Amino acid sequence: MELLKKVSILISGRGSNLRALIIAFSSRVESGIKIVQIISNVPNVPGLKIAQQAGIPTTVIDHHNYSNRRSFEEALDICLRRVGTELLCLAGFTRILTAEFVAAWPGQIVNIHPSLLPAFKGLHTHRRVLESGTRFTGCTVHFVSSSVDDGPIIAQAAVPVLFNDNEETLAARVLESEHQLYPFVLNLITSGRLSLIDNKVNIKGSMSPEIVFNPLLMSQRIL
Ligand code: GRF
C-alpha cells in the first residue's frame, strides 16, 4: 500500500524553497512525503534545473500559451491529477489561482509568503516592512484561499528587523527561515495533527492554534 503523500510543487523562478523541500524529503522515505513533480509556469527558470538535478520530473505550463486563466488552470489540473497529487505546494509561484481552482483542491494547497500574515500581503514585502519601522517580520505558511496571500495560517517564523537592514539583508534572513519553516509544515501536515476549526488551523498537541515557529528551537523540536 502507498503510504507516501504525493506532493507537487509549483514554481515560477529561483526555487530556493523548492531546494529546501527536496533536501528535506527526497531521500527520506520515512518522512511520509514524496515529491512527484515540479511544475513551472515560466520556462527555463533556475528552479527547474534544481528539480532536474534531483531527478524529479518537471513540467512547464507556460501561461502565455493559454488564452485565459481557466484554460491554463485546466491544463494545470490535468497535470496534477495525472500523477496523483494529494498536496500542492506553491513555492514562489506568481500566478493567482481562481476561486474555482482552489475549490477543486480543498485544503490541499499551501503557500509560503515572506511576511507575518495578515500583515504585508502582496509584493515588495521587505521594502514595506522597512518603511513601516516594525521590529519583527518573518514568514508564513498558510492554506490557500481564493484571495491572494490569504487563508488559514498553519505556522509562522518570526525574524527580527535589524537597525541597519536593507531589503537584501532582510530578505536573506527571512529566506533562511522560510527554508526551515516550509519542511516543518509539511511534516506537520503528514503528522495528521492539523484540523480546521472555524477556518482556523488547530494543531493537536500545540499550545496555540497558530504557532509561532522559532528557528532557534528547531533542533530541539521532535515531530
Ligand atoms: C519566497 O520569498 C516566497 O516566500 C515567495 O516567493 C519567494 C520565492 O523564492 N512566495 P524561491 O523561488 O523559493 O527562492
PDB file of C-alpha atoms and ligand atoms in Angstrom:
ATOM      1  CA  MET A   1       0.000   0.000   0.000  1.00  0.00           C
ATOM      2  CA  GLU A   2       1.241   3.519  -0.885  1.00  0.00           C
ATOM      3  CA  LEU A   3       1.680   5.441   2.355  1.00  0.00           C
ATOM      4  CA  LEU A   4       3.539   8.435   0.983  1.00  0.00           C
ATOM      5  CA  LYS A   5       1.722  11.717   0.454  1.00  0.00           C
ATOM      6  CA  LYS A   6       2.264  12.775  -3.137  1.00  0.00           C
ATOM      7  CA  VAL A   7       3.321  16.390  -3.377  1.00  0.00           C
ATOM      8  CA  SER A   8       3.548  18.578  -6.474  1.00  0.00           C
ATOM      9  CA  ILE A   9       5.431  21.860  -6.184  1.00  0.00           C
ATOM     10  CA  LEU A  10       4.589  24.919  -8.270  1.00  0.00           C
ATOM     11  CA  ILE A  11       7.280  27.477  -9.002  1.00  0.00           C
ATOM     12  CA  SER A  12       7.902  30.495 -11.214  1.00  0.00           C
ATOM     13  CA  GLY A  13      11.560  31.271 -10.615  1.00  0.00           C
ATOM     14  CA  ARG A  14      14.579  30.832  -8.378  1.00  0.00           C
ATOM     15  CA  GLY A  15      13.433  27.751  -6.492  1.00  0.00           C
ATOM     16  CA  SER A  16      15.290  28.095  -3.195  1.00  0.00           C
ATOM     17  CA  ASN A  17      12.257  26.896  -1.216  1.00  0.00           C
ATOM     18  CA  LEU A  18      11.891  24.074  -3.689  1.00  0.00           C
ATOM     19  CA  ARG A  19      15.506  23.128  -2.997  1.00  0.00           C
ATOM     20  CA  ALA A  20      14.864  23.163   0.761  1.00  0.00           C
ATOM     21  CA  LEU A  21      11.880  20.836   0.304  1.00  0.00           C
ATOM     22  CA  ILE A  22      13.868  18.496  -1.932  1.00  0.00           C
ATOM     23  CA  ILE A  23      16.705  18.347   0.594  1.00  0.00           C
ATOM     24  CA  ALA A  24      14.255  17.684   3.406  1.00  0.00           C
ATOM     25  CA  PHE A  25      12.191  14.996   1.717  1.00  0.00           C
ATOM     26  CA  SER A  26      13.524  13.412  -1.430  1.00  0.00           C
ATOM     27  CA  SER A  27      15.879  10.940   0.180  1.00  0.00           C
ATOM     28  CA  ARG A  28      13.839  10.139   3.296  1.00  0.00           C
ATOM     29  CA  VAL A  29      11.069   7.660   2.598  1.00  0.00           C
ATOM     30  CA  GLU A  30      10.157   7.667   6.290  1.00  0.00           C
ATOM     31  CA  SER A  31       9.208  11.358   6.008  1.00  0.00           C
ATOM     32  CA  GLY A  32       5.849  10.397   4.524  1.00  0.00           C
ATOM     33  CA  ILE A  33       6.308  12.860   1.662  1.00  0.00           C
ATOM     34  CA  LYS A  34       7.075  12.077  -1.949  1.00  0.00           C
ATOM     35  CA  ILE A  35       7.721  14.996  -4.278  1.00  0.00           C
ATOM     36  CA  VAL A  36       6.258  13.678  -7.505  1.00  0.00           C
ATOM     37  CA  GLN A  37       6.678  16.611  -9.860  1.00  0.00           C
ATOM     38  CA  ILE A  38       7.659  20.237 -10.219  1.00  0.00           C
ATOM     39  CA  ILE A  39       5.544  22.498 -12.402  1.00  0.00           C
ATOM     40  CA  SER A  40       6.648  25.936 -13.553  1.00  0.00           C
ATOM     41  CA  ASN A  41       4.529  28.454 -15.400  1.00  0.00           C
ATOM     42  CA  VAL A  42       7.751  30.096 -16.645  1.00  0.00           C
ATOM     43  CA  PRO A  43      10.181  28.237 -18.937  1.00  0.00           C
ATOM     44  CA  ASN A  44      13.913  27.938 -18.186  1.00  0.00           C
ATOM     45  CA  VAL A  45      13.844  29.185 -14.611  1.00  0.00           C
ATOM     46  CA  PRO A  46      16.602  28.109 -12.171  1.00  0.00           C
ATOM     47  CA  GLY A  47      14.120  26.095 -10.084  1.00  0.00           C
ATOM     48  CA  LEU A  48      13.585  23.691 -12.984  1.00  0.00           C
ATOM     49  CA  LYS A  49      17.302  22.896 -13.047  1.00  0.00           C
ATOM     50  CA  ILE A  50      17.288  22.222  -9.312  1.00  0.00           C
ATOM     51  CA  ALA A  51      14.456  19.718  -9.812  1.00  0.00           C
ATOM     52  CA  GLN A  52      16.124  18.074 -12.803  1.00  0.00           C
ATOM     53  CA  GLN A  53      19.392  17.681 -10.905  1.00  0.00           C
ATOM     54  CA  ALA A  54      17.438  15.957  -8.150  1.00  0.00           C
ATOM     55  CA  GLY A  55      15.855  13.615 -10.695  1.00  0.00           C
ATOM     56  CA  ILE A  56      12.319  14.895 -10.130  1.00  0.00           C
ATOM     57  CA  PRO A  57      10.026  15.136 -13.195  1.00  0.00           C
ATOM     58  CA  THR A  58       9.364  18.694 -14.340  1.00  0.00           C
ATOM     59  CA  THR A  59       6.639  20.196 -16.486  1.00  0.00           C
ATOM     60  CA  VAL A  60       6.391  23.699 -17.900  1.00  0.00           C
ATOM     61  CA  ILE A  61       2.885  25.059 -18.360  1.00  0.00           C
ATOM     62  CA  ASP A  62       3.578  28.460 -19.814  1.00  0.00           C
ATOM     63  CA  HIS A  63       0.571  30.671 -19.083  1.00  0.00           C
ATOM     64  CA  HIS A  64       1.329  32.695 -22.220  1.00  0.00           C
ATOM     65  CA  ASN A  65       0.169  29.712 -24.264  1.00  0.00           C
ATOM     66  CA  TYR A  66      -3.354  29.913 -22.835  1.00  0.00           C
ATOM     67  CA  SER A  67      -5.961  32.464 -23.769  1.00  0.00           C
ATOM     68  CA  ASN A  68      -7.399  32.759 -20.258  1.00  0.00           C
ATOM     69  CA  ARG A  69      -6.899  31.690 -16.647  1.00  0.00           C
ATOM     70  CA  ARG A  70      -9.449  28.935 -16.940  1.00  0.00           C
ATOM     71  CA  SER A  71      -7.717  27.069 -19.761  1.00  0.00           C
ATOM     72  CA  PHE A  72      -4.346  27.485 -18.021  1.00  0.00           C
ATOM     73  CA  GLU A  73      -5.782  26.032 -14.835  1.00  0.00           C
ATOM     74  CA  GLU A  74      -7.437  23.157 -16.705  1.00  0.00           C
ATOM     75  CA  ALA A  75      -4.025  22.165 -18.045  1.00  0.00           C
ATOM     76  CA  LEU A  76      -2.549  22.538 -14.566  1.00  0.00           C
ATOM     77  CA  ASP A  77      -5.286  20.425 -13.022  1.00  0.00           C
ATOM     78  CA  ILE A  78      -4.812  17.612 -15.537  1.00  0.00           C
ATOM     79  CA  CYS A  79      -1.076  17.632 -14.921  1.00  0.00           C
ATOM     80  CA  LEU A  80      -1.530  17.494 -11.150  1.00  0.00           C
ATOM     81  CA  ARG A  81      -4.112  14.706 -11.211  1.00  0.00           C
ATOM     82  CA  ARG A  82      -2.145  12.610 -13.703  1.00  0.00           C
ATOM     83  CA  VAL A  83       0.492  11.902 -11.043  1.00  0.00           C
ATOM     84  CA  GLY A  84      -1.983  11.514  -8.183  1.00  0.00           C
ATOM     85  CA  THR A  85      -1.129  14.792  -6.429  1.00  0.00           C
ATOM     86  CA  GLU A  86      -2.513  14.954  -2.893  1.00  0.00           C
ATOM     87  CA  LEU A  87      -0.839  18.143  -1.744  1.00  0.00           C
ATOM     88  CA  LEU A  88       0.075  21.152  -3.817  1.00  0.00           C
ATOM     89  CA  CYS A  89       2.855  23.438  -2.541  1.00  0.00           C
ATOM     90  CA  LEU A  90       3.239  26.900  -4.003  1.00  0.00           C
ATOM     91  CA  ALA A  91       6.879  27.942  -3.710  1.00  0.00           C
ATOM     92  CA  GLY A  92       7.381  31.301  -5.354  1.00  0.00           C
ATOM     93  CA  PHE A  93       4.530  30.623  -7.799  1.00  0.00           C
ATOM     94  CA  THR A  94       3.427  34.013  -9.092  1.00  0.00           C
ATOM     95  CA  ARG A  95       0.125  33.192 -10.833  1.00  0.00           C
ATOM     96  CA  ILE A  96      -3.059  33.970  -8.966  1.00  0.00           C
ATOM     97  CA  LEU A  97      -5.284  30.894  -8.732  1.00  0.00           C
ATOM     98  CA  THR A  98      -9.016  31.311  -9.297  1.00  0.00           C
ATOM     99  CA  ALA A  99     -11.647  30.507  -6.690  1.00  0.00           C
ATOM    100  CA  GLU A 100     -12.802  27.584  -8.886  1.00  0.00           C
ATOM    101  CA  PHE A 101      -9.334  26.041  -8.924  1.00  0.00           C
ATOM    102  CA  VAL A 102      -8.883  26.492  -5.180  1.00  0.00           C
ATOM    103  CA  ALA A 103     -12.304  24.925  -4.549  1.00  0.00           C
ATOM    104  CA  ALA A 104     -11.308  21.899  -6.635  1.00  0.00           C
ATOM    105  CA  TRP A 105      -8.390  21.261  -4.230  1.00  0.00           C
ATOM    106  CA  PRO A 106      -9.987  21.783  -0.804  1.00  0.00           C
ATOM    107  CA  GLY A 107      -7.413  22.015   1.989  1.00  0.00           C
ATOM    108  CA  GLN A 108      -4.780  20.670  -0.380  1.00  0.00           C
ATOM    109  CA  ILE A 109      -2.947  23.836  -1.450  1.00  0.00           C
ATOM    110  CA  VAL A 110      -0.357  25.534   0.740  1.00  0.00           C
ATOM    111  CA  ASN A 111       1.721  28.640   0.104  1.00  0.00           C
ATOM    112  CA  ILE A 112       4.693  30.357   1.693  1.00  0.00           C
ATOM    113  CA  HIS A 113       4.753  34.142   1.984  1.00  0.00           C
ATOM    114  CA  PRO A 114       7.673  36.268   3.231  1.00  0.00           C
ATOM    115  CA  SER A 115       5.865  38.200   5.958  1.00  0.00           C
ATOM    116  CA  LEU A 116       3.903  37.603   9.115  1.00  0.00           C
ATOM    117  CA  LEU A 117       0.452  37.476   7.531  1.00  0.00           C
ATOM    118  CA  PRO A 118      -2.020  39.064   7.532  1.00  0.00           C
ATOM    119  CA  ALA A 119       0.492  41.942   7.563  1.00  0.00           C
ATOM    120  CA  PHE A 120       2.277  42.847   4.340  1.00  0.00           C
ATOM    121  CA  LYS A 121       0.390  40.791   1.786  1.00  0.00           C
ATOM    122  CA  GLY A 122       1.460  41.155  -1.824  1.00  0.00           C
ATOM    123  CA  LEU A 123       4.711  42.284  -3.402  1.00  0.00           C
ATOM    124  CA  HIS A 124       7.751  44.258  -2.156  1.00  0.00           C
ATOM    125  CA  THR A 125       7.187  42.895   1.315  1.00  0.00           C
ATOM    126  CA  HIS A 126      10.612  43.647   2.752  1.00  0.00           C
ATOM    127  CA  ARG A 127      10.678  47.224   1.450  1.00  0.00           C
ATOM    128  CA  ARG A 128       7.334  47.910   3.078  1.00  0.00           C
ATOM    129  CA  VAL A 129       8.409  46.248   6.318  1.00  0.00           C
ATOM    130  CA  LEU A 130      11.491  48.509   6.461  1.00  0.00           C
ATOM    131  CA  GLU A 131       9.423  51.607   5.705  1.00  0.00           C
ATOM    132  CA  SER A 132       6.954  50.707   8.437  1.00  0.00           C
ATOM    133  CA  GLY A 133       9.576  50.521  11.198  1.00  0.00           C
ATOM    134  CA  THR A 134       8.175  47.262  12.524  1.00  0.00           C
ATOM    135  CA  ARG A 135      10.629  45.357  14.750  1.00  0.00           C
ATOM    136  CA  PHE A 136       9.704  41.885  13.575  1.00  0.00           C
ATOM    137  CA  THR A 137       8.819  40.336  10.289  1.00  0.00           C
ATOM    138  CA  GLY A 138       9.016  36.720   9.199  1.00  0.00           C
ATOM    139  CA  CYS A 139       7.284  34.218   7.006  1.00  0.00           C
ATOM    140  CA  THR A 140       4.030  32.332   6.952  1.00  0.00           C
ATOM    141  CA  VAL A 141       2.859  29.027   5.547  1.00  0.00           C
ATOM    142  CA  HIS A 142      -0.893  29.000   5.027  1.00  0.00           C
ATOM    143  CA  PHE A 143      -3.629  27.103   3.278  1.00  0.00           C
ATOM    144  CA  VAL A 144      -4.592  28.889   0.086  1.00  0.00           C
ATOM    145  CA  SER A 145      -7.980  30.530  -0.208  1.00  0.00           C
ATOM    146  CA  SER A 146      -9.391  32.398  -3.172  1.00  0.00           C
ATOM    147  CA  SER A 147      -7.868  35.726  -2.011  1.00  0.00           C
ATOM    148  CA  VAL A 148      -4.190  36.497  -2.511  1.00  0.00           C
ATOM    149  CA  ASP A 149      -1.893  35.687   0.451  1.00  0.00           C
ATOM    150  CA  ASP A 150      -4.931  34.731   2.455  1.00  0.00           C
ATOM    151  CA  GLY A 151      -6.256  31.550   4.026  1.00  0.00           C
ATOM    152  CA  PRO A 152      -5.848  29.745   7.346  1.00  0.00           C
ATOM    153  CA  ILE A 153      -2.363  30.179   8.786  1.00  0.00           C
ATOM    154  CA  ILE A 154      -0.542  26.959   9.613  1.00  0.00           C
ATOM    155  CA  ALA A 155       2.734  28.250  11.070  1.00  0.00           C
ATOM    156  CA  GLN A 156       4.920  31.318  11.150  1.00  0.00           C
ATOM    157  CA  ALA A 157       8.574  32.089  11.774  1.00  0.00           C
ATOM    158  CA  ALA A 158       9.409  35.422  13.389  1.00  0.00           C
ATOM    159  CA  VAL A 159      12.518  37.243  12.173  1.00  0.00           C
ATOM    160  CA  PRO A 160      13.892  40.426  13.778  1.00  0.00           C
ATOM    161  CA  VAL A 161      14.346  43.554  11.677  1.00  0.00           C
ATOM    162  CA  LEU A 162      17.787  44.981  12.418  1.00  0.00           C
ATOM    163  CA  PHE A 163      18.560  48.678  12.502  1.00  0.00           C
ATOM    164  CA  ASN A 164      20.998  48.569   9.592  1.00  0.00           C
ATOM    165  CA  ASP A 165      18.960  46.172   7.437  1.00  0.00           C
ATOM    166  CA  ASN A 166      18.303  46.896   3.799  1.00  0.00           C
ATOM    167  CA  GLU A 167      15.933  44.988   1.526  1.00  0.00           C
ATOM    168  CA  GLU A 168      18.606  42.457   0.562  1.00  0.00           C
ATOM    169  CA  THR A 169      19.840  41.650   4.071  1.00  0.00           C
ATOM    170  CA  LEU A 170      16.322  41.390   5.431  1.00  0.00           C
ATOM    171  CA  ALA A 171      15.143  39.241   2.505  1.00  0.00           C
ATOM    172  CA  ALA A 172      18.101  36.903   3.004  1.00  0.00           C
ATOM    173  CA  ARG A 173      17.366  36.479   6.731  1.00  0.00           C
ATOM    174  CA  VAL A 174      13.680  35.835   6.096  1.00  0.00           C
ATOM    175  CA  LEU A 175      14.503  33.389   3.308  1.00  0.00           C
ATOM    176  CA  GLU A 176      16.658  31.332   5.676  1.00  0.00           C
ATOM    177  CA  SER A 177      13.682  30.973   7.974  1.00  0.00           C
ATOM    178  CA  GLU A 178      11.429  30.073   5.026  1.00  0.00           C
ATOM    179  CA  HIS A 179      13.729  27.176   4.226  1.00  0.00           C
ATOM    180  CA  GLN A 180      13.194  25.820   7.721  1.00  0.00           C
ATOM    181  CA  LEU A 181       9.522  26.595   8.047  1.00  0.00           C
ATOM    182  CA  TYR A 182       8.239  25.004   4.844  1.00  0.00           C
ATOM    183  CA  PRO A 183       9.620  21.487   5.516  1.00  0.00           C
ATOM    184  CA  PHE A 184       8.492  21.833   9.143  1.00  0.00           C
ATOM    185  CA  VAL A 185       4.933  22.499   7.982  1.00  0.00           C
ATOM    186  CA  LEU A 186       4.897  19.595   5.543  1.00  0.00           C
ATOM    187  CA  ASN A 187       5.919  17.352   8.417  1.00  0.00           C
ATOM    188  CA  LEU A 188       3.072  18.798  10.460  1.00  0.00           C
ATOM    189  CA  ILE A 189       0.592  18.093   7.672  1.00  0.00           C
ATOM    190  CA  THR A 190       1.654  14.479   7.302  1.00  0.00           C
ATOM    191  CA  SER A 191       1.603  14.022  11.076  1.00  0.00           C
ATOM    192  CA  GLY A 192      -2.194  14.222  10.856  1.00  0.00           C
ATOM    193  CA  ARG A 193      -2.316  16.758  13.699  1.00  0.00           C
ATOM    194  CA  LEU A 194      -3.916  19.557  11.698  1.00  0.00           C
ATOM    195  CA  SER A 195      -7.612  20.312  11.575  1.00  0.00           C
ATOM    196  CA  LEU A 196      -9.650  23.354  10.601  1.00  0.00           C
ATOM    197  CA  ILE A 197     -11.950  24.759  13.262  1.00  0.00           C
ATOM    198  CA  ASP A 198     -13.875  27.937  12.379  1.00  0.00           C
ATOM    199  CA  ASN A 199     -11.489  28.439   9.479  1.00  0.00           C
ATOM    200  CA  LYS A 200      -8.505  28.418  11.839  1.00  0.00           C
ATOM    201  CA  VAL A 201      -5.840  25.764  11.872  1.00  0.00           C
ATOM    202  CA  ASN A 202      -5.806  23.713  15.022  1.00  0.00           C
ATOM    203  CA  ILE A 203      -2.655  21.728  15.727  1.00  0.00           C
ATOM    204  CA  LYS A 204      -3.288  18.840  18.039  1.00  0.00           C
ATOM    205  CA  GLY A 205      -0.889  18.961  20.966  1.00  0.00           C
ATOM    206  CA  SER A 206       0.202  22.533  20.284  1.00  0.00           C
ATOM    207  CA  MET A 207      -0.362  25.308  22.814  1.00  0.00           C
ATOM    208  CA  SER A 208      -1.791  27.751  20.294  1.00  0.00           C
ATOM    209  CA  PRO A 209      -3.907  27.341  17.170  1.00  0.00           C
ATOM    210  CA  GLU A 210      -1.411  29.429  15.202  1.00  0.00           C
ATOM    211  CA  ILE A 211       2.037  28.509  16.336  1.00  0.00           C
ATOM    212  CA  VAL A 212       4.986  30.800  16.055  1.00  0.00           C
ATOM    213  CA  PHE A 213       7.876  28.763  14.829  1.00  0.00           C
ATOM    214  CA  ASN A 214      11.188  29.780  16.362  1.00  0.00           C
ATOM    215  CA  PRO A 215      14.077  28.592  14.138  1.00  0.00           C
ATOM    216  CA  LEU A 216      16.412  28.672  17.146  1.00  0.00           C
ATOM    217  CA  LEU A 217      14.371  25.922  18.751  1.00  0.00           C
ATOM    218  CA  MET A 218      14.095  23.874  15.589  1.00  0.00           C
ATOM    219  CA  SER A 219      16.858  21.455  16.500  1.00  0.00           C
ATOM    220  CA  GLN A 220      15.077  20.608  19.754  1.00  0.00           C
ATOM    221  CA  ARG A 221      11.697  20.064  18.173  1.00  0.00           C
ATOM    222  CA  ILE A 222      10.649  16.492  17.541  1.00  0.00           C
ATOM    223  CA  LEU A 223       7.867  15.876  15.080  1.00  0.00           C
TER     224      LEU A 223
HETATM  225  C1  GRF B   1       9.866  33.397  -1.396  1.00  0.00           C
HETATM  226  O1  GRF B   1      10.254  34.516  -0.660  1.00  0.00           O
HETATM  227  C2  GRF B   1       8.443  33.009  -1.074  1.00  0.00           C
HETATM  228  O2  GRF B   1       8.084  33.273   0.243  1.00  0.00           O
HETATM  229  C3  GRF B   1       7.653  33.879  -2.016  1.00  0.00           C
HETATM  230  O3  GRF B   1       8.409  33.903  -3.199  1.00  0.00           O
HETATM  231  C4  GRF B   1       9.784  33.692  -2.890  1.00  0.00           C
HETATM  232  C5  GRF B   1      10.232  32.540  -3.724  1.00  0.00           C
HETATM  233  O4  GRF B   1      11.618  32.306  -3.602  1.00  0.00           O
HETATM  234  N1  GRF B   1       6.307  33.393  -2.191  1.00  0.00           N
HETATM  235  P1  GRF B   1      12.238  30.948  -4.130  1.00  0.00           P
HETATM  236  O5  GRF B   1      11.844  30.834  -5.596  1.00  0.00           O
HETATM  237  O6  GRF B   1      11.690  29.824  -3.329  1.00  0.00           O
HETATM  238  O7  GRF B   1      13.715  31.110  -3.969  1.00  0.00           O
END
